[in-house]
CSV table of C-alpha atoms and ligand atoms in Angstrom, one decimal:
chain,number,residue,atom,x,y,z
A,1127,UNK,CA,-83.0,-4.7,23.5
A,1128,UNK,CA,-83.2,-0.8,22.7
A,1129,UNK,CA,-86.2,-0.7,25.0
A,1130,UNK,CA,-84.8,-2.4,27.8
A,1131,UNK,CA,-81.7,0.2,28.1
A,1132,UNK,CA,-84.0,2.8,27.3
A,1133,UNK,CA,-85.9,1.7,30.1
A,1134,UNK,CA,-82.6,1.9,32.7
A,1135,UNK,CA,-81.8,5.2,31.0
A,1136,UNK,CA,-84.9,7.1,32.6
A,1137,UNK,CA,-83.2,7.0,36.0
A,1138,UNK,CA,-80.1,9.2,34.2
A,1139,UNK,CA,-83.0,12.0,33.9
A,1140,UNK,CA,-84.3,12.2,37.4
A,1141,UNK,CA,-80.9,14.6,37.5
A,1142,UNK,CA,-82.2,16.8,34.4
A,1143,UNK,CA,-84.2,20.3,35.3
A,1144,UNK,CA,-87.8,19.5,34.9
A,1145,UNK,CA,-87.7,22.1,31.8
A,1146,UNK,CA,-85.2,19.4,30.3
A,1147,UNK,CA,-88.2,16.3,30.6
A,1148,UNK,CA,-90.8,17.8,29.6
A,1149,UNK,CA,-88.6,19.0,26.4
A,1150,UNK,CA,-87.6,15.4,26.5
A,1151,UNK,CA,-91.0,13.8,26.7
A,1152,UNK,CA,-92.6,15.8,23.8
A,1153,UNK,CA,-89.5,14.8,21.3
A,1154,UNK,CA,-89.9,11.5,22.2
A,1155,UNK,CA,-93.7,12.0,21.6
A,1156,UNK,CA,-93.5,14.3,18.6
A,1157,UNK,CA,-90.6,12.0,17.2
A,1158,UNK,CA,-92.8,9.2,16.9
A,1159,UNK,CA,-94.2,10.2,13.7
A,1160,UNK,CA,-91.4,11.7,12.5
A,1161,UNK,CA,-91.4,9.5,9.4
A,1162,UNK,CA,-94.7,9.5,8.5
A,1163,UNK,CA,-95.1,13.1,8.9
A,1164,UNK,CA,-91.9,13.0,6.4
A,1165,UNK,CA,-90.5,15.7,9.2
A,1166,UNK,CA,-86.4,14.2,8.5
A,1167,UNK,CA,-83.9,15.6,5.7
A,1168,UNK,CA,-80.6,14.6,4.9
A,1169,UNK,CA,-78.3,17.6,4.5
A,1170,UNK,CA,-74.6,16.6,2.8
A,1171,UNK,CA,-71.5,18.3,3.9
A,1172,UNK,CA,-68.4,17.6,1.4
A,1173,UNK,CA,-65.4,15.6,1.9
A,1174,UNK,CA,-62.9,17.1,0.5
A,1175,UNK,CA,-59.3,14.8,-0.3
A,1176,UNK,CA,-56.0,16.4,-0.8
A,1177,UNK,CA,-54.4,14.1,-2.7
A,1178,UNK,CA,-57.5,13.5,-5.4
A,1179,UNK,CA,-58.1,17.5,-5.1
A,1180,UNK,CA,-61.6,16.6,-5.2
A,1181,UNK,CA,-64.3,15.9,-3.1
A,1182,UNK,CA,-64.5,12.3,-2.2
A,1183,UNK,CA,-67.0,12.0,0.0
A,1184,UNK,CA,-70.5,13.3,1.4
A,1185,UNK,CA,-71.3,13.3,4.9
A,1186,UNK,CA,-75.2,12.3,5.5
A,1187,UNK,CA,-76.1,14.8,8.5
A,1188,UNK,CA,-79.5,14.4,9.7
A,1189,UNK,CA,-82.3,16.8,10.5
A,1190,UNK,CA,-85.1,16.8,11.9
A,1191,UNK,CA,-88.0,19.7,11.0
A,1192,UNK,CA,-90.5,19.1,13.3
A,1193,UNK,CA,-94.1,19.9,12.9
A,1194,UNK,CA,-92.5,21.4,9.5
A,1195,UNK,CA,-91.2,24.4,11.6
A,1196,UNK,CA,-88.5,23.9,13.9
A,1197,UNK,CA,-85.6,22.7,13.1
A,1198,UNK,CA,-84.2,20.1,15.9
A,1199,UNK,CA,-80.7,19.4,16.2
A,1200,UNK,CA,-79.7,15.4,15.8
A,1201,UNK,CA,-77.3,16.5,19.3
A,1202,UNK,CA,-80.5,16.5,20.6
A,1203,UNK,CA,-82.8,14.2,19.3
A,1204,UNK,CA,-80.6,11.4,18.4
A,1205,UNK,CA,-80.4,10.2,21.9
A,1206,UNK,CA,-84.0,10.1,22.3
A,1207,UNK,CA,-84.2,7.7,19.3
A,1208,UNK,CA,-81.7,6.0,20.7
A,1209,UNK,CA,-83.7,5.4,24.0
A,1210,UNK,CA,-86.5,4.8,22.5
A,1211,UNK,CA,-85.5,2.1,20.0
A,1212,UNK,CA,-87.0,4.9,17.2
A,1213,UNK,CA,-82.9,4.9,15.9
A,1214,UNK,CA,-84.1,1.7,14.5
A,1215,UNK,CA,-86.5,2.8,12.0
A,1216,UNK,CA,-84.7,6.5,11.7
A,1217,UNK,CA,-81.4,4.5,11.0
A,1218,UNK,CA,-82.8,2.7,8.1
A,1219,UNK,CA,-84.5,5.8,6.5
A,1220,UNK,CA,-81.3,7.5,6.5
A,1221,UNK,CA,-79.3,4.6,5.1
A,1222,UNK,CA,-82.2,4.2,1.9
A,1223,UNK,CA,-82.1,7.9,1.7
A,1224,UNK,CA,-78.7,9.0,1.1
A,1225,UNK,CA,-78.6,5.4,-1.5
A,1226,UNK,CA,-81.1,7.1,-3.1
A,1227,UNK,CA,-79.8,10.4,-3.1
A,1228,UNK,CA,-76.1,8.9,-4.2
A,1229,UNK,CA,-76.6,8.9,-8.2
A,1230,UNK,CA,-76.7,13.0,-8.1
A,1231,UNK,CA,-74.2,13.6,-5.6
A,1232,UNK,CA,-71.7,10.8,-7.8
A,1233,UNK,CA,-73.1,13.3,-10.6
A,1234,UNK,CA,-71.7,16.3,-9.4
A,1235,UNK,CA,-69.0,15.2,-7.5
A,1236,UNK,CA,-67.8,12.1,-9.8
A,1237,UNK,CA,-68.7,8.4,-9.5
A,1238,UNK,CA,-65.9,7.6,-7.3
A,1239,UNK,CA,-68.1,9.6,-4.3
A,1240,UNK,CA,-69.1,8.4,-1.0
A,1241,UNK,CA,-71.3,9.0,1.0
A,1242,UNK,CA,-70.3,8.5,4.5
A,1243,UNK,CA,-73.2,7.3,7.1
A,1244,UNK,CA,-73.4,7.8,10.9
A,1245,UNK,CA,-74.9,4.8,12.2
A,1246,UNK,CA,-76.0,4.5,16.5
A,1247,UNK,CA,-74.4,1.9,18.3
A,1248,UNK,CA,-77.7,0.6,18.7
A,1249,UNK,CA,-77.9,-0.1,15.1
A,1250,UNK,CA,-74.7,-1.9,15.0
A,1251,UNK,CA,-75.6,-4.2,17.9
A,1252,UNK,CA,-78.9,-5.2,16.5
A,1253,UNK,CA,-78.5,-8.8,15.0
A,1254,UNK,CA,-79.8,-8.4,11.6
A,1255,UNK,CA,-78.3,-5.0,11.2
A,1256,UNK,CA,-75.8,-6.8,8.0
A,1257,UNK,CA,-78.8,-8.2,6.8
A,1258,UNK,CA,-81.3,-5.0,6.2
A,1259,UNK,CA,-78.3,-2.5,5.3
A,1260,UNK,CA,-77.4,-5.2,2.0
A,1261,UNK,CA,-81.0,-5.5,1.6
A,1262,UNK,CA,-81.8,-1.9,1.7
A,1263,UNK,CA,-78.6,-1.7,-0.9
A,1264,UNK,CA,-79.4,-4.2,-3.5
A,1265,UNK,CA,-83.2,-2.5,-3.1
A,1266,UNK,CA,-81.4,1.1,-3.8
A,1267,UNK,CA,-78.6,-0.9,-6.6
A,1268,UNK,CA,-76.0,0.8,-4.4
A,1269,UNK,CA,-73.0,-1.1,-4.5
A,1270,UNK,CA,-71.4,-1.1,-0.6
A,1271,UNK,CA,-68.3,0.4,-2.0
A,1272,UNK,CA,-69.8,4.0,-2.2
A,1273,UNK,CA,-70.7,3.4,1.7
A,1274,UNK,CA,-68.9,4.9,4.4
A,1275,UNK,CA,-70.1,3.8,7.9
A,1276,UNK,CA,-69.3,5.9,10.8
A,1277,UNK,CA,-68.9,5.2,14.6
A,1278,UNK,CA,-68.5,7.0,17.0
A,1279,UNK,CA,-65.4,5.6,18.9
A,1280,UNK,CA,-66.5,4.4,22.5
A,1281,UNK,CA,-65.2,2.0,25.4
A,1282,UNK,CA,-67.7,-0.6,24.5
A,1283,UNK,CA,-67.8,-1.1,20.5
A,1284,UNK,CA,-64.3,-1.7,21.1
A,1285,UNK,CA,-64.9,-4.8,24.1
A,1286,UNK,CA,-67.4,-6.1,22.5
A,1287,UNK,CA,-66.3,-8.8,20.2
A,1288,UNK,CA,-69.4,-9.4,18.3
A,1289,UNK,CA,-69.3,-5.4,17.0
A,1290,UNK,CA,-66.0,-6.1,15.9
A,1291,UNK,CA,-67.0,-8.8,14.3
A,1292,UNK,CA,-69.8,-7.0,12.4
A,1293,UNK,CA,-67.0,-5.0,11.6
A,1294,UNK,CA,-65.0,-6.7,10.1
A,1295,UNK,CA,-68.3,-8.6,7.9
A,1296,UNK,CA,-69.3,-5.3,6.7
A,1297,UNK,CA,-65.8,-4.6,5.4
A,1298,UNK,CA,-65.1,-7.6,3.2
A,1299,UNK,CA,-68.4,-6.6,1.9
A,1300,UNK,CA,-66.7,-3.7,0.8
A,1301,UNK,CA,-68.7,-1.0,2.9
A,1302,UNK,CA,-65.6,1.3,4.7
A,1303,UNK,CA,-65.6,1.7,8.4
A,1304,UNK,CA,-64.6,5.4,9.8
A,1305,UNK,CA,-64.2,6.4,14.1
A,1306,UNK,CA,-66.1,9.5,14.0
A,1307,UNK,CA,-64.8,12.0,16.6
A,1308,UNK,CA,-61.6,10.1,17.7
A,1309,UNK,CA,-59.7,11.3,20.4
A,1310,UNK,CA,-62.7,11.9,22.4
A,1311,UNK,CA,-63.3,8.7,23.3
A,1312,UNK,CA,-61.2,6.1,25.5
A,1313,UNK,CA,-60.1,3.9,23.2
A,1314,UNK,CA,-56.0,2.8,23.2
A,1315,UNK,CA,-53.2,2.5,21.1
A,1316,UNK,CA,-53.7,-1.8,21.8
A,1317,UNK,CA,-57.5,-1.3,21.4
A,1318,UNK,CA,-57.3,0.6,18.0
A,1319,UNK,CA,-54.7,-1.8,17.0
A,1320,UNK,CA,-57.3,-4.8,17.0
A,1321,UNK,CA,-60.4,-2.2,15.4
A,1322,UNK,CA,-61.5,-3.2,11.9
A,1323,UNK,CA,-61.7,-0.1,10.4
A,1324,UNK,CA,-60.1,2.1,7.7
A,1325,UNK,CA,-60.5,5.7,8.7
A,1326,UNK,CA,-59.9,7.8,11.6
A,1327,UNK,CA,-62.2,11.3,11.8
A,1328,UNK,CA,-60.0,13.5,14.0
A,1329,UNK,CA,-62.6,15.1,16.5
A,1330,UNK,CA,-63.1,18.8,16.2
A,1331,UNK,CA,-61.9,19.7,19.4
A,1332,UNK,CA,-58.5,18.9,18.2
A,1333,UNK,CA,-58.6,21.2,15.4
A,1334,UNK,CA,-59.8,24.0,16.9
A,1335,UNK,CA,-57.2,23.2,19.9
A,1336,UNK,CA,-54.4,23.2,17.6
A,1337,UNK,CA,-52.1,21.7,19.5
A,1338,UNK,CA,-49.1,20.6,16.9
A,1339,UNK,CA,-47.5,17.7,19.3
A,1340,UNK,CA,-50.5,16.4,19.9
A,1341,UNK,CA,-51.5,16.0,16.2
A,1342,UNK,CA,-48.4,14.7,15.0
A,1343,UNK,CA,-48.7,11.6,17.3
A,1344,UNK,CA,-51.7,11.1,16.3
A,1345,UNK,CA,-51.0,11.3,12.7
A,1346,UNK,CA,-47.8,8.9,13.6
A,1347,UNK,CA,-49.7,6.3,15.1
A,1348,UNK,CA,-52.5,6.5,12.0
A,1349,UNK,CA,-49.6,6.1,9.8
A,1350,UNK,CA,-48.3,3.4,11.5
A,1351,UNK,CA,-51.9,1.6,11.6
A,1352,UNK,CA,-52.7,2.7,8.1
A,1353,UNK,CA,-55.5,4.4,8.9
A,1354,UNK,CA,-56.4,7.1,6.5
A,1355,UNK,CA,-57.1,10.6,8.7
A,1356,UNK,CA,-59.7,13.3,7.9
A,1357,UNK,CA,-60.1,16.3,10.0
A,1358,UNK,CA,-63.2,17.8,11.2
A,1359,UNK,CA,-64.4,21.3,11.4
A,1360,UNK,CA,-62.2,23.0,9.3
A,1361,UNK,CA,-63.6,26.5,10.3
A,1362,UNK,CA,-60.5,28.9,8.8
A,1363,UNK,CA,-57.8,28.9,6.4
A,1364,UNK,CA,-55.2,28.4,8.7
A,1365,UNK,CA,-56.4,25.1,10.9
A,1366,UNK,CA,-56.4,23.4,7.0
A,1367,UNK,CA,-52.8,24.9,6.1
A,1368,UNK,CA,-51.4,23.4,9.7
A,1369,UNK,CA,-53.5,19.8,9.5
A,1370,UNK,CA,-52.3,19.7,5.4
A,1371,UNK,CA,-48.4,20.3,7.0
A,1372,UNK,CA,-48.8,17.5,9.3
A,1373,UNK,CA,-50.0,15.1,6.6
A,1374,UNK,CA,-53.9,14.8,7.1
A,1375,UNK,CA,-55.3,13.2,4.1
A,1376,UNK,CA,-59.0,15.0,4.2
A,1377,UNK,CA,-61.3,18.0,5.2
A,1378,UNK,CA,-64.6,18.7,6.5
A,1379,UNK,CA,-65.8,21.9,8.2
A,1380,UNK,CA,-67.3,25.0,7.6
A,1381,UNK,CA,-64.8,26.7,6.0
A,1382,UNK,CA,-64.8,23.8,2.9
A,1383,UNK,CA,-68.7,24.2,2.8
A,1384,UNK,CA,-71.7,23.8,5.5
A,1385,UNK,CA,-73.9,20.9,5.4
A,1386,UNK,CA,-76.3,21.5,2.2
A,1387,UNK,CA,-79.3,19.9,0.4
A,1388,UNK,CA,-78.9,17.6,-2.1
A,1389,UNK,CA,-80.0,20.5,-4.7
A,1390,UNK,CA,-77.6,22.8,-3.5
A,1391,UNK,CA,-74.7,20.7,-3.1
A,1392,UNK,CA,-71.6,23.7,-3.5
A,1393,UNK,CA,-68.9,23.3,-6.6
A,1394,UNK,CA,-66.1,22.7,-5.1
A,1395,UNK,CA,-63.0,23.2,-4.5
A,1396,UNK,CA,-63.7,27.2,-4.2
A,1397,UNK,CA,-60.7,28.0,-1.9
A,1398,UNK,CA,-58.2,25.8,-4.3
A,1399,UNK,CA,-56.5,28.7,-5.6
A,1400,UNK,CA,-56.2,31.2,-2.8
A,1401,UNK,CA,-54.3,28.1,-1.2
A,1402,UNK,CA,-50.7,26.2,-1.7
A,1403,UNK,CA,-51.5,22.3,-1.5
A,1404,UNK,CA,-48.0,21.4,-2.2
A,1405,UNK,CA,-46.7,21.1,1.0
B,1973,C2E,P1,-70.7,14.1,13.6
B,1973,C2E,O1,-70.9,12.8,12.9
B,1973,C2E,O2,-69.3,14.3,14.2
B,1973,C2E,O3,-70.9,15.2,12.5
B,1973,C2E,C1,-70.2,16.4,12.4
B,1973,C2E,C2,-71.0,17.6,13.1
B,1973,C2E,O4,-70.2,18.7,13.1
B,1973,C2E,C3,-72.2,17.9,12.3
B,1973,C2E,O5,-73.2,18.4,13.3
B,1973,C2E,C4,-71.8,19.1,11.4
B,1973,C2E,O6,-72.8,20.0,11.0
B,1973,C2E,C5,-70.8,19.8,12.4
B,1973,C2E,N1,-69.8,20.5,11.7
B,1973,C2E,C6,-69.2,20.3,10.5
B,1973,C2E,N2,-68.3,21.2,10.2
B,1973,C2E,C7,-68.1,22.0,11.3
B,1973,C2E,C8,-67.3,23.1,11.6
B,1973,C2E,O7,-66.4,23.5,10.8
B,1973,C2E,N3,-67.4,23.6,12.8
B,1973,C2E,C9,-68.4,23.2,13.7
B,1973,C2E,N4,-68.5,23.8,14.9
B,1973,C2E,N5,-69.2,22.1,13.4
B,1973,C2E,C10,-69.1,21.5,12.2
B,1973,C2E,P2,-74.7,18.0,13.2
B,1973,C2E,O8,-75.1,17.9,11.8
B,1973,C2E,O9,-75.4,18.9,14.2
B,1973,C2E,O10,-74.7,16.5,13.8
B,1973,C2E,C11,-74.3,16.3,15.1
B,1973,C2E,C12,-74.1,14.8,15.4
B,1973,C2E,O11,-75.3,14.1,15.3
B,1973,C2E,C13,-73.1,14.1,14.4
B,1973,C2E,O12,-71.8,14.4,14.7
B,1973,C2E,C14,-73.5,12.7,14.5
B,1973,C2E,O13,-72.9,12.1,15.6
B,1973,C2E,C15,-75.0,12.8,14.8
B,1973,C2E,N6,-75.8,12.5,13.6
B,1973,C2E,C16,-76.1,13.3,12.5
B,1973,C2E,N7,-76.8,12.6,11.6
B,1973,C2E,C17,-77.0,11.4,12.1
B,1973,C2E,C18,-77.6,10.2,11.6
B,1973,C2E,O14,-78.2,10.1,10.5
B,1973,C2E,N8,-77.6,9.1,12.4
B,1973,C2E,C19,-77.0,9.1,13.6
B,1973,C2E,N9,-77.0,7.9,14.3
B,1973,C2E,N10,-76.3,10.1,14.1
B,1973,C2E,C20,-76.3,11.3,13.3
B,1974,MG,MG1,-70.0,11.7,11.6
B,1975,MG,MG1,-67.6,13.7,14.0
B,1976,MG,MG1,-69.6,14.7,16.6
């Protein structure tokens, strides 16, 4: 299935600059043996959650050093996986990864820490996705509790009924289901209505545009869906005093922490008492 749209994809590029496929064609080459070359990391970027005034969650952001050098961004290289049907393999890596990695972020952060996950759309559509993410669990003794899973919002998850109904599997398994980047997507008020999931990820863009009537409706309708709402890229003191007045639950951006190795995970919160949280 990935290779087939991967396939239909390749007539997308004959628009790029020829700079852009050759780029292209050596990731795709180079990202072959990404795994065995043990080339990928995991870096965590903290959740941070107003009302426990603690972190609550770790973000699993992927990189990719290649040939032990350069560092590629996932911008970049995750649509190649995805094209290539690579995502498949990467995915899974990722997801036994940050299991394994969970124990010492629970350690530092306390045992009620998630980690949240991005998983492709082409993960999610693959038919024994359910069935390798438990198994890769119960191999890992990670209970899906401490799992966060988070899609990006898009036209088609949300038409496509057996997505939803993975969806909604996943979560009375227990594992949480997030809409990374929402707002940038087309999804509607009807369509989120009907979406099995538990958080919204308020898109950066938003943040950084500031725009307080636009926020508060979309804080309104979470509230009215009882979704839970974290903001993203949290790059200055005053974006997290503004989104904390409208009522957003959590933070994550640079101004919390960057994304960091596991062994340099930052003790948080640092900013705690230069800041009011009582509003
Ligand atoms: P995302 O899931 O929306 O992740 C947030 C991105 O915003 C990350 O970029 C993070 O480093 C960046 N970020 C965090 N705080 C700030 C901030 O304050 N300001 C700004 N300007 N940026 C901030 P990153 O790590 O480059 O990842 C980009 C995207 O790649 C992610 O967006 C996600 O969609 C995808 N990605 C990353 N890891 C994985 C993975 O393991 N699997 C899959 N399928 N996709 C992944
Ligand atoms: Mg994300
Ligand atoms: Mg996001
Ligand atoms: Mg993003």
């Amino acid at each position: 299935h990935a290779k087939t749209s991967g396939r239909n994809k390749h007539h997308l590029f004959c628009e790029q600059t020829q700079y852009e496929q050759v780029v292209r064609f050596n990731y795709e080459l180079a990202l072959n043996s990404c795994l065995e070359k043990e080339e990928l990391q995991l870096l965590y970027q903290p959740i941070y959650g107003n009302k426990q005034k603690q972190v609550v969650a770790v973000e699993a952001l992927l990189r990719w050093k290649k040939d032990h050098k350069y560092m590629v961004s996932p911008a970049d290289f995750i649509p190649v996986a995805e094209q290539t049907g690579l995502i498949i393999p990467i995915g899974e890596w990722v997801i036994r990864q940050a299991c394994h990695d969970l124990p010492i972020v629970q350690a530092k952060y306390g045992q009620q820490t998630k980690i949240a996950i991005n998983i492709s759309r082409i993960q999610l559509s693959e038919p024994d996705f359910i069935d390798r993410i438990n198994q890769i669990l119960e191999e890992e003794q990670v209970d899906p509790q401490y799992i966060d899973l988070e899609i990006t919002e898009s036209v088609a998850m949300i038409d496509t009924v057996s997505e939803c109904s993975s969806l909604l599997q996943l979560r009375e398994q227990g594992y949480t289901i997030s809409i990374d980047d929402f707002g940038t997507g087309y999804s509607s008020l009807s369509t989120l209505t009907r979406l099995p999931v538990d958080n919204i990820k308020i898109d950066r863009s938003f943040v950084a545009q500031m725009n307080p009537p636009v926020l508060k409706a979309l804080l309104a309708m979470a509230e009215a869906l009882e979704l839970h709402v974290v903001a993203e890229g949290i790059e200055q003191e005053d974006q997290w005093r503004q989104l904390l007045e409208l009522g957003c639950n959590d933070f994550q951006g640079y101004w919390i922490s960057y994304p960091m190795p596991l062994d340099n995970l930052p003790d948080l919160p640092h900013f705690l008492s230069s800041v009011s949280t009582d509003c």
